[in-house]
PDB file of C-alpha atoms and ligand atoms in Angstrom:
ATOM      1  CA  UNK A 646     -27.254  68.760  57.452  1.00  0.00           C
ATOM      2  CA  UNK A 647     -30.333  66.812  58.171  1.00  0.00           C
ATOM      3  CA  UNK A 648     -30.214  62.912  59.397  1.00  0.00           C
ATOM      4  CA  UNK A 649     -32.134  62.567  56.293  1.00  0.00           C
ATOM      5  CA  UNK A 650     -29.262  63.783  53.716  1.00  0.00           C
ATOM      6  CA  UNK A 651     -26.498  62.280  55.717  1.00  0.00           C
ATOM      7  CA  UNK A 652     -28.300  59.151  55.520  1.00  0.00           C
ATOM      8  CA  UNK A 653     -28.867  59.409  51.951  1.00  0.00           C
ATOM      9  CA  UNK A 654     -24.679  59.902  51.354  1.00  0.00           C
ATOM     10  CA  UNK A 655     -24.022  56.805  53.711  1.00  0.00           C
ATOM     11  CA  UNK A 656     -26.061  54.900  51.156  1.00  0.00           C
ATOM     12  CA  UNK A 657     -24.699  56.488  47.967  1.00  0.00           C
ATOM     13  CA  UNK A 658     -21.224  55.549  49.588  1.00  0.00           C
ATOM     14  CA  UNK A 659     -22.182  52.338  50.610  1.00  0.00           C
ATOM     15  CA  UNK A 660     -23.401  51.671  46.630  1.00  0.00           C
ATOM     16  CA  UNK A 661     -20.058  52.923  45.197  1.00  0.00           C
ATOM     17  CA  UNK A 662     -18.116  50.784  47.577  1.00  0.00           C
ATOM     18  CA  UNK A 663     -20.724  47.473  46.484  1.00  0.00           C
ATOM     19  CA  UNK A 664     -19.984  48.706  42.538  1.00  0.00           C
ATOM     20  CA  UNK A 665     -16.514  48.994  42.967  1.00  0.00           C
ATOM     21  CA  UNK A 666     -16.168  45.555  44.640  1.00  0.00           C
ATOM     22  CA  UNK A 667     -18.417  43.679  41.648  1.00  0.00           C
ATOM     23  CA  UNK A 668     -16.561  45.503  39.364  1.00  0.00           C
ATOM     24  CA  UNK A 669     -13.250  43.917  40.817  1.00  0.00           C
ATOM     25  CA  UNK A 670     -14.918  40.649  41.125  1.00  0.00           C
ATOM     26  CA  UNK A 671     -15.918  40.551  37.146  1.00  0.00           C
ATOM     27  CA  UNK A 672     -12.178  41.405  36.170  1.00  0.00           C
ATOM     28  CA  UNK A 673     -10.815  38.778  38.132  1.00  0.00           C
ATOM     29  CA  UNK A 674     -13.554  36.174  36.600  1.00  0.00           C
ATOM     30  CA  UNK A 675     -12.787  37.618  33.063  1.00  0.00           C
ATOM     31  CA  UNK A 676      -9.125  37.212  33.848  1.00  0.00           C
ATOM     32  CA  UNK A 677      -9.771  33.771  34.865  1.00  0.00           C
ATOM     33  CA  UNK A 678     -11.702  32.812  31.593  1.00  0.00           C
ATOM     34  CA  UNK A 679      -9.116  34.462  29.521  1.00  0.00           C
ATOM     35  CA  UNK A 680      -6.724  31.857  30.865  1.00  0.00           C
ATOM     36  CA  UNK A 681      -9.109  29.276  30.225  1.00  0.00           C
ATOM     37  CA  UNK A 682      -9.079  30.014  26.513  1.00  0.00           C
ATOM     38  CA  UNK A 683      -5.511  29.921  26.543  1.00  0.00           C
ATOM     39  CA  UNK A 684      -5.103  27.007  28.467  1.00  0.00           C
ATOM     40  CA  UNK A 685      -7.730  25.725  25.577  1.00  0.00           C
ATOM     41  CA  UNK A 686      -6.106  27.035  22.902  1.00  0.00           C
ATOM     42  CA  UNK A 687      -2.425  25.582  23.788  1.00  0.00           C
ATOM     43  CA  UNK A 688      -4.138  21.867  24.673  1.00  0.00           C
ATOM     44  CA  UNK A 689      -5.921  22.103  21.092  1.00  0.00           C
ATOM     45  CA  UNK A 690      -2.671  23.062  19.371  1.00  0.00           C
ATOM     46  CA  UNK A 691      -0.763  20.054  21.192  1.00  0.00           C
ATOM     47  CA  UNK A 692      -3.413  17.639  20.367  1.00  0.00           C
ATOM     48  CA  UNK A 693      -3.230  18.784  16.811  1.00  0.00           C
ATOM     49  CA  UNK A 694       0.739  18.629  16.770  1.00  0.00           C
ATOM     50  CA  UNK A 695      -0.020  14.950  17.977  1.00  0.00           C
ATOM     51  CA  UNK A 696      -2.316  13.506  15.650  1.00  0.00           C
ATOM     52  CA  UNK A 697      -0.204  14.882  12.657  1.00  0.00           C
ATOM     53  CA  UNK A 698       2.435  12.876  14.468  1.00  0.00           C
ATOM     54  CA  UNK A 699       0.259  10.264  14.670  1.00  0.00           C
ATOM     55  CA  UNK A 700      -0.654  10.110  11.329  1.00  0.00           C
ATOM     56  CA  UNK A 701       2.610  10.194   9.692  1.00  0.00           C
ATOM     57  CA  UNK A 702       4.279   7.740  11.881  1.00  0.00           C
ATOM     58  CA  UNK A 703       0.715   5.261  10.640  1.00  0.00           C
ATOM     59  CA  UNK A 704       1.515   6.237   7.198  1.00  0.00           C
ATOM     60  CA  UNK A 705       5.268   5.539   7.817  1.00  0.00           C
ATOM     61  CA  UNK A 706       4.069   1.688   8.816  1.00  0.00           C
ATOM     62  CA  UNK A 707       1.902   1.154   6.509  1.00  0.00           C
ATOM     63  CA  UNK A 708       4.365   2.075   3.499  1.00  0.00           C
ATOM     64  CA  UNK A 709       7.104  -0.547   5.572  1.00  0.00           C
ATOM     65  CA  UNK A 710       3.877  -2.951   5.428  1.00  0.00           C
ATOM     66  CA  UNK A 711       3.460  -2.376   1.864  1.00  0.00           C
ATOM     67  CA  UNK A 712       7.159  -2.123   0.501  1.00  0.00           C
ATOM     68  CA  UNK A 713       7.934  -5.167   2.534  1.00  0.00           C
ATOM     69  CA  UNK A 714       5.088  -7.020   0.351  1.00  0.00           C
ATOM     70  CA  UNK A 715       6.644  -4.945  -2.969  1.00  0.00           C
ATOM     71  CA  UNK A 716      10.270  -6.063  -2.120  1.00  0.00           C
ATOM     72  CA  UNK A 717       9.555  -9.600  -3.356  1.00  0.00           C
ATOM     73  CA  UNK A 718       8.229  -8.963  -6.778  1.00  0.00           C
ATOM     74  CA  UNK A 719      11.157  -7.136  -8.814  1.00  0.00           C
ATOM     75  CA  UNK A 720       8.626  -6.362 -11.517  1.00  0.00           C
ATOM     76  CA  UNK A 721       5.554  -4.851  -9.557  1.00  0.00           C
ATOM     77  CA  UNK A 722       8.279  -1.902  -8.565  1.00  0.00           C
ATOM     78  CA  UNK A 723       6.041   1.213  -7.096  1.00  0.00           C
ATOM     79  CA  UNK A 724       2.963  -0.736  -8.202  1.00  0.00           C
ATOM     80  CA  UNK A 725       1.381  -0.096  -4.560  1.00  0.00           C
ATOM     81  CA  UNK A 726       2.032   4.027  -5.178  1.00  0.00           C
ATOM     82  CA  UNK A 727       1.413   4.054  -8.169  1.00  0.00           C
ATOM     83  CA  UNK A 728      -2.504   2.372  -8.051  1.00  0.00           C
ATOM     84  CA  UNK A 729      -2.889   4.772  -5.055  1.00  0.00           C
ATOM     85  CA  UNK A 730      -1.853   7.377  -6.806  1.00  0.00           C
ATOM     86  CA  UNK A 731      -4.436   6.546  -9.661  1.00  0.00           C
ATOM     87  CA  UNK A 732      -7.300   5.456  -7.488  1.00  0.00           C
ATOM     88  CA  UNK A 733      -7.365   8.939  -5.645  1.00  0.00           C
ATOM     89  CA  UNK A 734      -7.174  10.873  -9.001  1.00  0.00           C
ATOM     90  CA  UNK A 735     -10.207   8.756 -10.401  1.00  0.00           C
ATOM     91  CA  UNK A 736     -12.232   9.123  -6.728  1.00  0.00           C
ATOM     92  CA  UNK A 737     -11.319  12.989  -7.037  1.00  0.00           C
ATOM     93  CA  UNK A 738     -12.883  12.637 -10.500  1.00  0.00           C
ATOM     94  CA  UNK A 739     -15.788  10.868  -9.515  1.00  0.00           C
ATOM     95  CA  UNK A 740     -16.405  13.431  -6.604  1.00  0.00           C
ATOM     96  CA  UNK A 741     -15.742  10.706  -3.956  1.00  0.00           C
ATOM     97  CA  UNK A 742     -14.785  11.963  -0.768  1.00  0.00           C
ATOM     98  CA  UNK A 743     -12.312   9.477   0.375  1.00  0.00           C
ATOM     99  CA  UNK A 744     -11.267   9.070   3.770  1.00  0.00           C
ATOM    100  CA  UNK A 745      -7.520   9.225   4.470  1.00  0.00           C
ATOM    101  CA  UNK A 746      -7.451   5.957   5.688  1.00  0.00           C
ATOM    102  CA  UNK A 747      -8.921   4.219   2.587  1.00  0.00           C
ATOM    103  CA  UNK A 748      -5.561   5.308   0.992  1.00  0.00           C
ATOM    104  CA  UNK A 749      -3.680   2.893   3.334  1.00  0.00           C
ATOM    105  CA  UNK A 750      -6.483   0.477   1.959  1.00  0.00           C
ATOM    106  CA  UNK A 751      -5.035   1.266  -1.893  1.00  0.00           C
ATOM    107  CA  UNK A 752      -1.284   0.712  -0.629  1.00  0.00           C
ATOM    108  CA  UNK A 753      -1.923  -2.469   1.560  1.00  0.00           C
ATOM    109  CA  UNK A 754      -4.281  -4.267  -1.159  1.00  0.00           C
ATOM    110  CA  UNK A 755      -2.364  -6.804  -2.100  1.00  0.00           C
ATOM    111  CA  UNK A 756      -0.496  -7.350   1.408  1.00  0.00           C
ATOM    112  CA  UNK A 757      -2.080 -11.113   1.360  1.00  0.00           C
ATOM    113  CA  UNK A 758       0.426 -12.161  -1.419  1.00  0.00           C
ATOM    114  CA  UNK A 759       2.845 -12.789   1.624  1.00  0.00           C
ATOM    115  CA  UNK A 760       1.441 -15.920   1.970  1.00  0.00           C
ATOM    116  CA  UNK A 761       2.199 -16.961  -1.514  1.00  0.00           C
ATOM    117  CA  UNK A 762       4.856 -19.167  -2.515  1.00  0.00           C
ATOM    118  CA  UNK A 763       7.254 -17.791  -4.086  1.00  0.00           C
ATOM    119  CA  UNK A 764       7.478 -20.239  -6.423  1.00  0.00           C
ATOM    120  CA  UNK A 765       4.201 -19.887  -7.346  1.00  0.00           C
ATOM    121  CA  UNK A 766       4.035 -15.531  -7.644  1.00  0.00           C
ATOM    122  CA  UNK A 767       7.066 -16.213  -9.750  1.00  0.00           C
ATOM    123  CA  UNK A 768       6.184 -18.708 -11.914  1.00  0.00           C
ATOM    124  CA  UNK A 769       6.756 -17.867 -15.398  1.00  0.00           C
ATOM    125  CA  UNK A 770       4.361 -20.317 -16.899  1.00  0.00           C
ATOM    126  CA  UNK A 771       0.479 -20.492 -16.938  1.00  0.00           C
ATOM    127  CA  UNK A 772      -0.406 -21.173 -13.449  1.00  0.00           C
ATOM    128  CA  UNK A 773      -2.317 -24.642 -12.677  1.00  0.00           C
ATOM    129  CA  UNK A 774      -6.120 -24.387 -11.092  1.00  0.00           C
ATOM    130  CA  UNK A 775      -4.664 -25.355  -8.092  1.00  0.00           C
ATOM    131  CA  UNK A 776      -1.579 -22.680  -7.781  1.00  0.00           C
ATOM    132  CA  UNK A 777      -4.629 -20.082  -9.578  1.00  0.00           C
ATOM    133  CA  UNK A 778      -6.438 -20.725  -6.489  1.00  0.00           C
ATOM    134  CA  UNK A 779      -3.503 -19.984  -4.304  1.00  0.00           C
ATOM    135  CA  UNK A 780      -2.909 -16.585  -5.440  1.00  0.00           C
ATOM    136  CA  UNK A 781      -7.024 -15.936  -5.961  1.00  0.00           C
ATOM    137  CA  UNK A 782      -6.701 -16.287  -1.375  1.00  0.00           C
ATOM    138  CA  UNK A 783      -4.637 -13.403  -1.221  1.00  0.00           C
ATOM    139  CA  UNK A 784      -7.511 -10.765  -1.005  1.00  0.00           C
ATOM    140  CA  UNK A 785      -9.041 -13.003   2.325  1.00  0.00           C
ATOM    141  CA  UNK A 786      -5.309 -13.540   3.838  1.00  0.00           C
ATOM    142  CA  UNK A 787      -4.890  -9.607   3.587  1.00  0.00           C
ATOM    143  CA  UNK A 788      -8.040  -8.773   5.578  1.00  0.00           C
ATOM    144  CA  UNK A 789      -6.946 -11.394   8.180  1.00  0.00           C
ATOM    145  CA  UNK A 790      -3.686 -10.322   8.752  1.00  0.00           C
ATOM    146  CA  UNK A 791      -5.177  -6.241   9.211  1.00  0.00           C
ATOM    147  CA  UNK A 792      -8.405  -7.820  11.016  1.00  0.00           C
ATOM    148  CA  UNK A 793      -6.995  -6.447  14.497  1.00  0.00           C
ATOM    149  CA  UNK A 794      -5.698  -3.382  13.384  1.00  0.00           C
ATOM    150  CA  UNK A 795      -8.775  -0.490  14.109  1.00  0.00           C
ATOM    151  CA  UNK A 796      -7.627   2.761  12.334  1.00  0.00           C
ATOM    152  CA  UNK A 797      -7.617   0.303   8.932  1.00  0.00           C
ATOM    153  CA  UNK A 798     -11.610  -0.607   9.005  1.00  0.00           C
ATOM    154  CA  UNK A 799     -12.449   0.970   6.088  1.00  0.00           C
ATOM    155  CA  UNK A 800      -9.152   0.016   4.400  1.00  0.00           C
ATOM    156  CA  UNK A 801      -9.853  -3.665   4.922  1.00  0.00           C
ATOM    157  CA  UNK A 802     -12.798  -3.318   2.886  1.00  0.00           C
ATOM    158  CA  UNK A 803     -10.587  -2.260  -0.006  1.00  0.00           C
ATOM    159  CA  UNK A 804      -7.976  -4.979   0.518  1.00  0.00           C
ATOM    160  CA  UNK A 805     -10.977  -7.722   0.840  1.00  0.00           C
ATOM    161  CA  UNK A 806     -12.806  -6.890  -2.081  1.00  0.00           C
ATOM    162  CA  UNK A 807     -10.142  -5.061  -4.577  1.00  0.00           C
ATOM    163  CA  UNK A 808     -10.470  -8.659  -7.156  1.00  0.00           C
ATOM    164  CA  UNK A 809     -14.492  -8.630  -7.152  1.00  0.00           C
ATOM    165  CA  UNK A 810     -16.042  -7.803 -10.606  1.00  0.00           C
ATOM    166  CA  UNK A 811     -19.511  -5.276 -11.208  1.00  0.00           C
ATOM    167  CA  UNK A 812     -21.168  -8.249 -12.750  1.00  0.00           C
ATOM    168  CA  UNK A 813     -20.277 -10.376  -9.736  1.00  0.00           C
ATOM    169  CA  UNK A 814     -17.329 -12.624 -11.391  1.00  0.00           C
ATOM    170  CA  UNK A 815     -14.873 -11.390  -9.395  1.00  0.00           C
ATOM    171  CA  UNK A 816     -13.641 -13.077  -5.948  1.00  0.00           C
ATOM    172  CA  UNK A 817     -13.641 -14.107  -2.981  1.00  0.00           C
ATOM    173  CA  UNK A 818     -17.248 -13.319  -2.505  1.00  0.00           C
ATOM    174  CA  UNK A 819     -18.279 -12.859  -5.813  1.00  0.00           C
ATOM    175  CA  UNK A 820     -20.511  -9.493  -4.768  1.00  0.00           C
ATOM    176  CA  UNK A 821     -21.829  -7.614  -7.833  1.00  0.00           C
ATOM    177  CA  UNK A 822     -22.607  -4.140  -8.258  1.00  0.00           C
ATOM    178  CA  UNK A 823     -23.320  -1.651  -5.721  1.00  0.00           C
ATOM    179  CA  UNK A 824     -22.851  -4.139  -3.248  1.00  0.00           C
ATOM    180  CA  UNK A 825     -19.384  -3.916  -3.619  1.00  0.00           C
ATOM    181  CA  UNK A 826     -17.755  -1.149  -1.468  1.00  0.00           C
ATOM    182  CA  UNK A 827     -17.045   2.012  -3.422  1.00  0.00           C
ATOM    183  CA  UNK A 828     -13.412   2.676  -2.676  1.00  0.00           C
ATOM    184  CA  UNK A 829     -13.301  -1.276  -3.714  1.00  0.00           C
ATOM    185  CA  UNK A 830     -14.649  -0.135  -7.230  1.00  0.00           C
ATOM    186  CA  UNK A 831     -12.696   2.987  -7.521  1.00  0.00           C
ATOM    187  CA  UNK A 832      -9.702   0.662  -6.904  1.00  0.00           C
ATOM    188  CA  UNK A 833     -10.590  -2.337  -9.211  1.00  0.00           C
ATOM    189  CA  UNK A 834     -10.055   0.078 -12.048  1.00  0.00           C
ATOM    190  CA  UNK A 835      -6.536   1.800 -10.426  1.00  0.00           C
ATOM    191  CA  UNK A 836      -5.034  -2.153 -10.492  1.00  0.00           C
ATOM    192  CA  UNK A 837      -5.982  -2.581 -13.760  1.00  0.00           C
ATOM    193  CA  UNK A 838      -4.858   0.592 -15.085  1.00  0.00           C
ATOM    194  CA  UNK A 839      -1.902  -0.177 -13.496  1.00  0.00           C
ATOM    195  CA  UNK A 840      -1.207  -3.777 -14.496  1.00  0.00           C
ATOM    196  CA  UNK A 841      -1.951  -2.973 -17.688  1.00  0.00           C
ATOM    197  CA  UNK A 842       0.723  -0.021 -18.481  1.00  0.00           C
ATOM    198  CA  UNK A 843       3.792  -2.001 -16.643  1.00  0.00           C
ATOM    199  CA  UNK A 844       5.704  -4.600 -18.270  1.00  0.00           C
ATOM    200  CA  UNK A 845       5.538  -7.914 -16.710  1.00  0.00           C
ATOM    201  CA  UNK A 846       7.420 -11.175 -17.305  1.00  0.00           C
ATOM    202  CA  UNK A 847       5.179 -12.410 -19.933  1.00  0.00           C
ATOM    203  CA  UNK A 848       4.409  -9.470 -21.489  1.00  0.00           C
ATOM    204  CA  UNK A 849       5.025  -6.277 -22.297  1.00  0.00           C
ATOM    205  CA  UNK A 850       3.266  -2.932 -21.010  1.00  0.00           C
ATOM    206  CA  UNK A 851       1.086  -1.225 -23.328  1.00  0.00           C
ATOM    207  CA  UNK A 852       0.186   2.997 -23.503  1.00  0.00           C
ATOM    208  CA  UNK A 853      -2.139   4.697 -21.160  1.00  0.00           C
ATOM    209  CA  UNK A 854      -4.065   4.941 -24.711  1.00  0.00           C
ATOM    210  CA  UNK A 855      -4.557   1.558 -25.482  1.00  0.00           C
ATOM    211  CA  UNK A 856      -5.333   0.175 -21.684  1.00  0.00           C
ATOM    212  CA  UNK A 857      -8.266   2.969 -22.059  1.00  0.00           C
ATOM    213  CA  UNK A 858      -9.858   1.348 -24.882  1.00  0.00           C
ATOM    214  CA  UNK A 859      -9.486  -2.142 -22.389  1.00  0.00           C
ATOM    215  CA  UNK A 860     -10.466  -0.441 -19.590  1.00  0.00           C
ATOM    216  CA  UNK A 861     -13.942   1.526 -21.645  1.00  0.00           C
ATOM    217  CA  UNK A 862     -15.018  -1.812 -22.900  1.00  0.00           C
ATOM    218  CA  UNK A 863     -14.990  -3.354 -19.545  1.00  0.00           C
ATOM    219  CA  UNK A 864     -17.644  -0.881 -18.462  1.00  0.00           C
ATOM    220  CA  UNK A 865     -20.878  -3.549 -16.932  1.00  0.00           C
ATOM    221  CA  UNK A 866     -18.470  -6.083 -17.061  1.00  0.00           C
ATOM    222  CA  UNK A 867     -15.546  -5.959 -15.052  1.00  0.00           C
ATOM    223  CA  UNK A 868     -16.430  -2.409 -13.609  1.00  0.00           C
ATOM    224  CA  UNK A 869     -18.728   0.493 -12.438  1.00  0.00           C
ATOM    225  CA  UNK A 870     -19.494   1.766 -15.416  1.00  0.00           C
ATOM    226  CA  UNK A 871     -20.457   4.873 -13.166  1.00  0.00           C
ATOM    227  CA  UNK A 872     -16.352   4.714 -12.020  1.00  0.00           C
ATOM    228  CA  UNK A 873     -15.097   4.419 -15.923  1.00  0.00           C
ATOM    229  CA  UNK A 874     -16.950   7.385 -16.789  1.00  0.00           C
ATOM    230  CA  UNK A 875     -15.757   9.247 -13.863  1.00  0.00           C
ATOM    231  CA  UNK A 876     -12.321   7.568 -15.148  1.00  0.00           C
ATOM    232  CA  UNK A 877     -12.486   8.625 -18.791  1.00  0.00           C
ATOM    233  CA  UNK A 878     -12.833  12.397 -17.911  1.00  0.00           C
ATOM    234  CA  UNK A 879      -8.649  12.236 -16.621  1.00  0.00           C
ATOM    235  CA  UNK A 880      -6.574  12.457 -19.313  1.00  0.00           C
ATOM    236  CA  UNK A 881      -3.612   9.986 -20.141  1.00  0.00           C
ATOM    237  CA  UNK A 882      -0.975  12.625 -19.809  1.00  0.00           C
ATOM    238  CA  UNK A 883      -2.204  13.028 -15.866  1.00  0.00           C
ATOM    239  CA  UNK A 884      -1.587   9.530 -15.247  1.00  0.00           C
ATOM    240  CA  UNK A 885       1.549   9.660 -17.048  1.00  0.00           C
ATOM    241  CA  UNK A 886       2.416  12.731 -14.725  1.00  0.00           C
ATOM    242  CA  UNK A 887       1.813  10.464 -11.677  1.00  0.00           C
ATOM    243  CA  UNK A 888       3.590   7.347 -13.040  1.00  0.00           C
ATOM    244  CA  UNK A 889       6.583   9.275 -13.613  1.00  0.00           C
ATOM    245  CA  UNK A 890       6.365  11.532 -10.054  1.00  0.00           C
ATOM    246  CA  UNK A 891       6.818   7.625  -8.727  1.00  0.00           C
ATOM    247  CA  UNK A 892       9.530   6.710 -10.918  1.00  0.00           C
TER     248      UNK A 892
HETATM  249 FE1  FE2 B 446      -4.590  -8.174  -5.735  1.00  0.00          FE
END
């Protein structure tokens, strides 16, 4: 055998050995990244276990926040579910994409009627300008008392602005049109809806028929007219439906 030969094996050897070595090496780093992934995937299912948690136990408060407020008023009943209830059904009509939080917005609107007397929310008889201007506060006392909490931002705007009109009679800041938030729209015409088919002290509820007819001729006037047409394509019997899924 020649130096030349037994050189070239050496080599040949010496490559195998180097081949076999980064082939160990890449197995061991492939190992290593598949527990990486795992490690990934088990911290992304936690986190997701988490915020379901999370969100539940905010939805959990912010019903106590809202049936606290309903408690009072023996004849609102599920009045905060119900207009929830509504107002998602016309957004999903209207092909608004509404943020889960603007929901809490829809149950906590009228949160602010804490601060009215009692005597005054009850009051059987025409209320004076005075006591009218009382209850007219509640949308401004409802933002302040959810001004510190974060996850409601976009909710706030709902509970602020749920009493302005489209041709900017409403209150407290008397914004018109467009410049009133969406979701505060969308709502506007869930309370209604609402207030109109329950019976209240001084009157009695009419059918989801008749409060249309209300509703279509406050179109420019009280609301979006883009949000009553979005409105008129749900029929009665699916508001009906989620009226009595409440009951
Ligand atoms: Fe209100």
């Amino acid at each position: 055998m020649s130096t030349r030969t037994a050189h070239g094996k050496d080599t040949v050897a010496s490559l195998r050995l180097q081949l076999a070595r980064l082939e160990r090496e890449a197995a061991a780093r492939q190992r290593q990244l598949e527990r990486y992934a795992a490690d990934l995937r088990e911290v992304f299912k936690q986190e997701r276990i988490r915020s379901q948690q999370l969100r539940r136990s905010y939805k959990a408060t912010v019903l106590a926040l809202a049936n606290a407020v309903e408690a009072r008023d023996a004849y609102t009943g599920r009045h905060a579910q119900r207009v929830a209830a509504y107002g998602l059904r016309i957004a999903h009509a209207a092909a608004i994409e509404v943020d889960p939080q603007v929901e809490f917005g829809f149950l906590l609107h009228d949160v602010g009627k804490v601060a009215v007397p009692d005597a005054v929310l009850f009051k059987p008889a025409p209320l004076s300008e005075q006591e009218r201007a009382l209850v007219r506060r509640h949308p401004e006392v409802g933002s302040e008392i959810l001004r510190h909490i974060d996850f409601l931002d976009e909710a706030k705007e709902v509970v602020r602005h749920h009493h302005e009109r489209w041709d900017g009679g409403g209150y407290p800041d008397r914004l018109a049109g467009e410049a009133i938030p969406l979701t505060a729209r969308v709502f506007a015409l869930a309370d209604a809806l609402d207030a109109l088919t329950s019976e209240r002290p001084y009157r009695a509820a009419i059918s989801f028929a008749e409060a249309r007819g209300l509703i279509r001729a406050e179109a420019g006037g009280q609301f979006d007219p883009a949000i009553v047409a979005a409105y008129e394509t749900v029929p009665d019997n699916a508001f009906a439906q989620l009226r009595d899924g409440l009951a």
